[in-house]
Each structure stands twice: as structure tokens, then as C-alpha cells.
């Protein structure tokens, strides 16, 4: 099976670099000028500078050409996934579509696999998620990810196709758990960034991560996910990474909130829209998600850091 990565941001480019070590890979950019700049520089200087593109990568802005591949990795922001799939319609029919984004769609409350199934019913849907930064993957550093697909045979085939010298994939058929783990940890990363940004210390962050993980499990299990999925790479693993590194855009947004600093509005932060989507979903399911609700308050400026802290600390005492 041939492979194309659709989306030339940092993560999509990093995946293409890693995959190109074993096979030819197409890397699609929506912007023809960006595609041409990458071809000329043999590097994605705009999104992932310092990491040369291997010769096995064919950069293109022609989506019809890119979709000649059998397996398409969709490295586009979660909130734009549906529009990309709908806009280009039949080009995606009967392909294997692997979502490489994390989040919950704001308008529908659906995860990436669910969006693929709804918009391109003839396609086979999968999800690649887990603790990973683009720079690490592009540099060839060891990275382990979760590959989720409801079809166990297809999942095994994709695992073989997408495993590289530095990418080790673990497979699961629990797409709901993998979707929710990857989405909810971004919300908790914003919260942890705010805690550190406000100077509350590492102990407070550890407490917030722990209670945040309980919150993630609460929603995931209510949605039919398996608890072991949340305990794996796509849940606990990704939570650990994202809540502790400034390479995470979600964590950096939280830092800015905690420090009362301006955050660059041009930077895509999946956790911001996801927090609002999860908060609405939790209310509809009558689930207690206090950290998520607090993050929404911080994002909407209806809560200050002091108020958010007081609100969480004033919650009723209970058993763990």
C-alpha cells in the first residue's frame, strides 16, 4: 500500500520524514506557494525548520495526485477535518483514512474517527495518536503511538505499514477510547500550564494531572471506552507528555493564561475548542467535569486564575 500525508504542518511533515525512510511518501499542502517553497528548500522552513526532507518525499499541492495513494494520513486540525473531507468529496472514497489529529468537533461533539465515518462512509477509518512531538519524530527519536481501528485485520496491516525505525505503533480496536484520550488530555494540559504559569508549583500540577485523569476516565467510560485504553499511550502517556513540556501548544496556552500574557492567536491549539465541546457534551450526559468547566471559564475570561483556584478548592470533600 502507498502512503500520502495530507497536511504540511509540523506534525504532518514529521510523519512524512519518518515514513520516507521505508517507502515513497507524498506530502500534500493546501497552499501551492508553501508546497513550492518546500520543494525548493527541501525543508519545511515555515513549520518545521531544521529538518531536511528526504528524497523519497514528493511534495505536492495537487490533492488529486496525493489521493492516488491507498493510505491517507489526515494531518489537519480537528476543527477543519470535516470541511476538508466534505470539500473534496469523492477523492476520499474507498481509501484508508487515518486521522492524525486530536480533539472533539465543536459543532457535533464527535471525534475524528466518527467524523470520517459520517462524512466518507465508503472509506475505512483509523486514528494515529499518542505522546509525540513533531520535532522528536523528525529527528528520528524513539516514539511510541497508538493506532486505533475498529477492523482488527486492517489495524494489523496498518501497524506494519506505518511502523518505522523510530515509530513503534501499538494497535487497538477501541477507537472511542483513543479518540477521547487524545482529546481530553489537551484540556488538562491547558489547566496544568495555567497552574505552572500562575506559580502554584509542581505539587499542584501533579494533583491536577491526577484529578484530570480521573475526569478523562469518567467521560471515556461513559462513552463506552475501555479503561485500559485510557491507561495506555493515547491516554495516560499523552497526558504525561502534554502536561509537562513547553513544546505542547496547549500547555503553552495555559502558561500564558496563568501569567496573564497574550497568546499568539495564529497558533492552532486543539484543546481550546475541545474544552468547549467536552464541557457541552458533559452537561448533556450529566457528567461532573469540574476541571474542564474551569478551563472553559478561563478561556472565555469569565473566571480569573484566583477564582478558578478557589472554585476547585471549595468543592466538597470526598473519597478518591
mmCIF file of C-alpha atoms in Angstrom, residues 104-106 108-109 180 184 187-188 215-216 218-220 222-223 274-294 296:
data_model
loop_
_atom_site.group_PDB
_atom_site.id
_atom_site.type_symbol
_atom_site.label_atom_id
_atom_site.label_comp_id
_atom_site.label_asym_id
_atom_site.label_seq_id
_atom_site.Cartn_x
_atom_site.Cartn_y
_atom_site.Cartn_z
ATOM 1 C CA UNK A 104 -13.670 16.828 19.725
ATOM 2 C CA UNK A 105 -15.571 18.618 16.991
ATOM 3 C CA UNK A 106 -17.129 21.739 18.466
ATOM 4 C CA UNK A 108 -21.154 17.952 16.810
ATOM 5 C CA UNK A 109 -19.233 16.558 19.788
ATOM 6 C CA UNK A 180 -11.178 10.651 23.907
ATOM 7 C CA UNK A 184 -9.224 15.261 26.783
ATOM 8 C CA UNK A 187 -7.817 20.213 28.029
ATOM 9 C CA UNK A 188 -5.852 19.046 31.069
ATOM 10 C CA UNK A 215 -12.088 13.184 34.707
ATOM 11 C CA UNK A 216 -10.847 11.741 31.403
ATOM 12 C CA UNK A 218 -15.201 9.395 33.689
ATOM 13 C CA UNK A 219 -16.193 10.641 30.253
ATOM 14 C CA UNK A 220 -14.442 7.908 28.286
ATOM 15 C CA UNK A 222 -19.462 6.759 29.911
ATOM 16 C CA UNK A 223 -18.899 6.776 26.130
ATOM 17 C CA UNK A 274 -12.179 20.716 22.568
ATOM 18 C CA UNK A 275 -12.679 22.099 26.093
ATOM 19 C CA UNK A 276 -15.854 23.857 24.969
ATOM 20 C CA UNK A 277 -17.078 20.786 23.085
ATOM 21 C CA UNK A 278 -16.361 18.462 26.030
ATOM 22 C CA UNK A 279 -17.994 20.831 28.503
ATOM 23 C CA UNK A 280 -21.190 20.873 26.444
ATOM 24 C CA UNK A 281 -21.059 17.094 25.976
ATOM 25 C CA UNK A 282 -20.545 16.513 29.714
ATOM 26 C CA UNK A 283 -23.519 18.695 30.595
ATOM 27 C CA UNK A 284 -25.676 16.753 28.169
ATOM 28 C CA UNK A 285 -24.543 13.459 29.742
ATOM 29 C CA UNK A 286 -24.853 14.813 33.301
ATOM 30 C CA UNK A 287 -21.167 14.132 33.981
ATOM 31 C CA UNK A 288 -19.162 16.005 36.617
ATOM 32 C CA UNK A 289 -16.173 17.558 34.777
ATOM 33 C CA UNK A 290 -15.010 20.405 37.047
ATOM 34 C CA UNK A 291 -11.543 20.892 35.543
ATOM 35 C CA UNK A 292 -12.916 21.046 32.008
ATOM 36 C CA UNK A 293 -15.583 23.515 33.100
ATOM 37 C CA UNK A 294 -12.937 25.654 34.810
ATOM 38 C CA UNK A 296 -13.682 26.926 29.651
#
